[in-house]
Coordinates of C-alpha atoms in Angstrom, one line a residue:
M266 CA 0.0 0.0 0.0
S267 CA 2.8 2.3 0.9
H268 CA 4.7 1.5 -2.3
K269 CA 1.6 2.2 -4.4
S270 CA 1.1 5.6 -2.6
D271 CA 4.8 6.5 -3.3
L272 CA 4.2 5.7 -7.0
L273 CA 1.2 8.0 -7.1
E274 CA 3.1 10.7 -5.4
D275 CA 6.0 10.4 -7.9
K276 CA 3.6 10.8 -10.8
N277 CA 2.5 14.1 -9.3
Q278 CA 6.0 15.5 -9.1
I279 CA 6.9 18.1 -11.7
K280 CA 10.0 19.9 -13.0
I281 CA 10.0 23.6 -13.1
G282 CA 12.3 25.8 -15.3
I283 CA 13.1 29.4 -14.8
L284 CA 14.7 31.6 -17.5
E285 CA 15.6 34.9 -15.9
N286 CA 18.7 37.1 -16.2
D287 CA 18.2 39.1 -13.0
E288 CA 20.1 37.0 -10.4
F289 CA 18.3 38.5 -7.4
F290 CA 14.8 37.9 -8.8
L291 CA 15.9 34.4 -10.0
G292 CA 17.0 33.5 -6.5
E293 CA 13.7 34.8 -5.0
L294 CA 11.5 32.9 -7.5
K295 CA 13.6 29.7 -7.0
D296 CA 13.2 30.0 -3.2
R297 CA 9.4 30.4 -3.5
I298 CA 9.0 27.5 -5.9
S299 CA 11.3 25.2 -3.9
E300 CA 8.9 25.4 -1.0
L301 CA 6.0 23.9 -3.0
K302 CA 5.3 20.2 -2.2
N303 CA 5.0 18.8 -5.7
V304 CA 8.2 20.2 -7.3
S305 CA 10.9 17.6 -7.7
E306 CA 13.5 19.7 -9.6
I307 CA 14.1 23.3 -10.5
L308 CA 16.3 24.1 -13.5
T309 CA 17.5 27.7 -14.2
W310 CA 19.0 29.6 -17.1
Q311 CA 19.9 33.2 -17.7
T312 CA 19.7 33.5 -21.5
G313 CA 17.5 32.0 -24.1
E314 CA 20.4 30.8 -26.1
I315 CA 21.7 28.7 -23.2
L316 CA 18.2 27.2 -22.5
L317 CA 17.7 26.2 -26.2
R318 CA 21.1 24.5 -26.3
D319 CA 20.5 22.7 -23.1
P320 CA 18.6 19.4 -23.7
R321 CA 17.4 19.3 -20.1
H322 CA 14.8 22.0 -20.9
K323 CA 12.8 19.4 -22.8
S324 CA 12.1 17.6 -19.5
I325 CA 10.5 20.5 -17.7
D326 CA 6.7 20.8 -17.2
I327 CA 6.4 24.5 -16.6
L328 CA 8.7 27.4 -17.6
F329 CA 8.7 30.8 -15.9
L330 CA 10.1 32.9 -18.7
D331 CA 11.4 36.5 -18.4
I332 CA 10.4 38.7 -21.4
M333 CA 13.3 41.2 -21.3
L334 CA 16.4 39.0 -21.9
P335 CA 19.7 39.8 -23.6
G336 CA 20.0 38.3 -27.0
I337 CA 16.9 36.2 -27.8
N338 CA 14.0 37.9 -25.9
G339 CA 11.4 35.9 -24.1
I340 CA 8.7 36.3 -26.7
E341 CA 11.1 34.8 -29.3
V342 CA 11.9 31.9 -27.0
V343 CA 8.3 31.0 -26.4
K344 CA 7.7 31.1 -30.2
I345 CA 10.7 28.8 -30.8
L346 CA 9.4 26.3 -28.1
S347 CA 5.9 26.4 -29.6
E348 CA 7.2 25.8 -33.1
K349 CA 9.1 22.8 -31.9
N350 CA 5.9 21.4 -30.4
E351 CA 7.6 20.9 -27.1
N352 CA 5.1 20.2 -24.4
I353 CA 6.2 23.0 -22.0
K354 CA 3.7 25.2 -20.3
V355 CA 5.1 28.8 -20.3
I356 CA 4.3 31.7 -18.0
M357 CA 5.8 35.0 -19.0
L358 CA 7.5 37.2 -16.4
T359 CA 7.9 40.9 -16.6
N360 CA 7.9 44.3 -14.9
M361 CA 6.0 45.8 -17.8
N362 CA 2.3 45.5 -18.6
S363 CA 2.5 46.4 -22.3
D364 CA -0.5 45.5 -24.3
E365 CA 1.7 44.5 -27.3
M366 CA 3.9 42.3 -25.1
I367 CA 0.8 40.6 -23.6
F368 CA -0.7 39.7 -27.0
N369 CA 2.5 38.7 -28.7
S370 CA 3.4 36.4 -25.8
I371 CA 0.0 34.7 -25.9
K372 CA 0.0 34.6 -29.7
N373 CA 3.4 32.8 -29.6
G374 CA 2.2 30.2 -27.2
A375 CA 2.4 31.4 -23.6
L376 CA -0.3 30.3 -21.2
G377 CA 0.1 33.1 -18.8
Y378 CA 1.5 36.5 -18.2
L379 CA 2.7 37.4 -14.7
L380 CA 4.0 40.7 -13.3
K381 CA 7.1 40.1 -11.1
S382 CA 5.5 42.1 -8.4
E383 CA 2.6 39.6 -8.1
L384 CA 4.2 36.4 -7.1
G385 CA 1.9 35.5 -4.2
Q386 CA 0.0 32.8 -6.1
I387 CA 2.7 30.6 -7.5
Q388 CA 1.0 27.4 -6.3
S389 CA -2.3 28.4 -7.8
I390 CA -0.6 29.3 -11.1
I391 CA 1.1 25.9 -11.3
D392 CA -2.2 24.1 -10.4
V393 CA -4.1 26.0 -13.0
L394 CA -1.6 25.1 -15.7
L395 CA -1.4 21.5 -14.8
E396 CA -5.2 21.3 -15.0
G397 CA -5.0 22.5 -18.6
G398 CA -5.9 26.1 -17.9
A399 CA -4.2 29.5 -18.5
Y400 CA -3.3 32.2 -15.9
I401 CA -3.1 35.9 -15.9
T402 CA -3.2 38.2 -12.8
P403 CA -6.1 40.6 -12.2
T404 CA -3.8 43.5 -13.3
I405 CA -3.0 41.9 -16.6
A406 CA -6.7 40.8 -17.1
L407 CA -7.7 44.4 -16.8
R408 CA -5.3 45.3 -19.6
V409 CA -6.5 42.6 -21.8
F410 CA -10.2 43.5 -21.4
S411 CA -9.4 47.2 -21.9
S412 CA -7.6 46.5 -25.1
F413 CA -10.7 45.0 -26.7
R414 CA -12.3 48.5 -26.4
K415 CA -9.6 50.3 -28.3
P416 CA -7.4 49.4 -31.3
L417 CA -3.7 49.0 -30.8
D418 CA -2.1 52.1 -32.4
K419 CA 1.2 51.6 -34.2
P420 CA 3.6 54.5 -33.4
K421 CA 4.5 56.8 -36.3
V422 CA 8.2 56.6 -36.5
Y423 CA 10.2 58.7 -38.9
L424 CA 13.8 57.5 -39.4
T425 CA 16.3 58.9 -41.8
D426 CA 17.8 56.5 -44.5
R427 CA 21.0 56.3 -42.5
E428 CA 19.1 55.5 -39.2
K429 CA 17.2 52.8 -41.0
Q430 CA 20.5 51.4 -42.3
I431 CA 22.0 51.3 -38.9
L432 CA 18.8 50.0 -37.3
E433 CA 18.8 47.0 -39.7
L434 CA 22.4 46.2 -38.8
L435 CA 21.6 46.5 -35.0
V436 CA 18.7 44.1 -35.2
K437 CA 20.9 41.6 -37.0
G438 CA 23.1 41.6 -34.0
K439 CA 25.9 43.9 -35.2
T440 CA 27.8 45.8 -32.5
I441 CA 28.6 49.5 -32.7
P442 CA 32.2 48.8 -33.7
L443 CA 31.1 46.4 -36.4
V444 CA 28.5 48.9 -37.7
S445 CA 31.1 51.6 -37.7
K446 CA 33.5 49.5 -39.7
F447 CA 30.8 48.3 -42.1
L448 CA 29.6 51.8 -42.9
N449 CA 33.0 53.5 -42.7
L450 CA 31.8 55.8 -39.9
S451 CA 33.4 56.7 -36.6
E452 CA 32.1 54.9 -33.5
H453 CA 31.1 58.3 -32.1
T454 CA 29.0 59.1 -35.1
V455 CA 27.3 55.6 -35.0
Q456 CA 26.6 56.1 -31.2
G457 CA 24.9 59.4 -32.1
Y458 CA 22.6 57.6 -34.6
V459 CA 21.9 54.8 -32.1
K460 CA 20.8 57.3 -29.4
S461 CA 18.5 59.0 -32.0
I462 CA 17.0 55.7 -33.0
Y463 CA 16.4 54.7 -29.3
R464 CA 14.8 58.1 -28.6
K465 CA 12.5 57.9 -31.7
L466 CA 11.4 54.3 -30.9
Q467 CA 11.2 54.9 -27.2
V468 CA 13.4 52.0 -26.2
H469 CA 16.2 51.6 -23.8
N470 CA 18.2 48.5 -24.9
R471 CA 18.7 46.0 -27.7
S472 CA 16.0 43.6 -26.5
E473 CA 13.3 46.3 -26.5
L474 CA 14.6 47.6 -29.9
A475 CA 14.3 44.2 -31.6
M476 CA 10.9 43.7 -30.1
K477 CA 9.6 47.1 -31.2
V478 CA 10.9 46.5 -34.8
Q479 CA 9.2 43.1 -35.0
E480 CA 6.0 44.3 -33.4
Y481 CA 5.5 47.2 -35.7
S482 CA 7.3 46.0 -38.9
I483 CA 9.4 49.1 -38.9
L484 CA 11.9 47.8 -41.4

């Protein structure tokens, strides 16, 4: 009887993955999840490239996935996982409640969208996903319902031909020194163009830049 009970308990054990580049938040989330009774293992990664190269990710049941990552961002990671038909339930993590990010995450295969400031219901989130459901916090739900009442307006962005040329190289992964060499411009000049591009697109880093270009088909 005891052996049968142990077997049933083993079947209920799950593996959780966390893809998060903020070490402090990663540690906090890992500590919270480790306290749950049905979690047998927690795997962690800090970039999408590392996760996708690591075959262990295929064994996890649920992935908590940060959206704003260096290199491949979270929305791209969930899309790749979905296209590979890997049976991983994904919850997106973010500090931002952008309508565009919410819809692109869900469109690409995520089953939930969670603000990092709202981690109080981790057990409930996991239970809902394992039962075949999806999860969003009340804050995100309000954003989703509000979005149905208004169209998503694409920003009007006016870039010069040179800015478009540099932007295209940036989203392809070229560094400022490489852009400088490719276009035969000084690094200082390229940095000036990059600052102008960031200001016009209202972004702060490469991940946000790539996401904005993809979302609004700027190139």
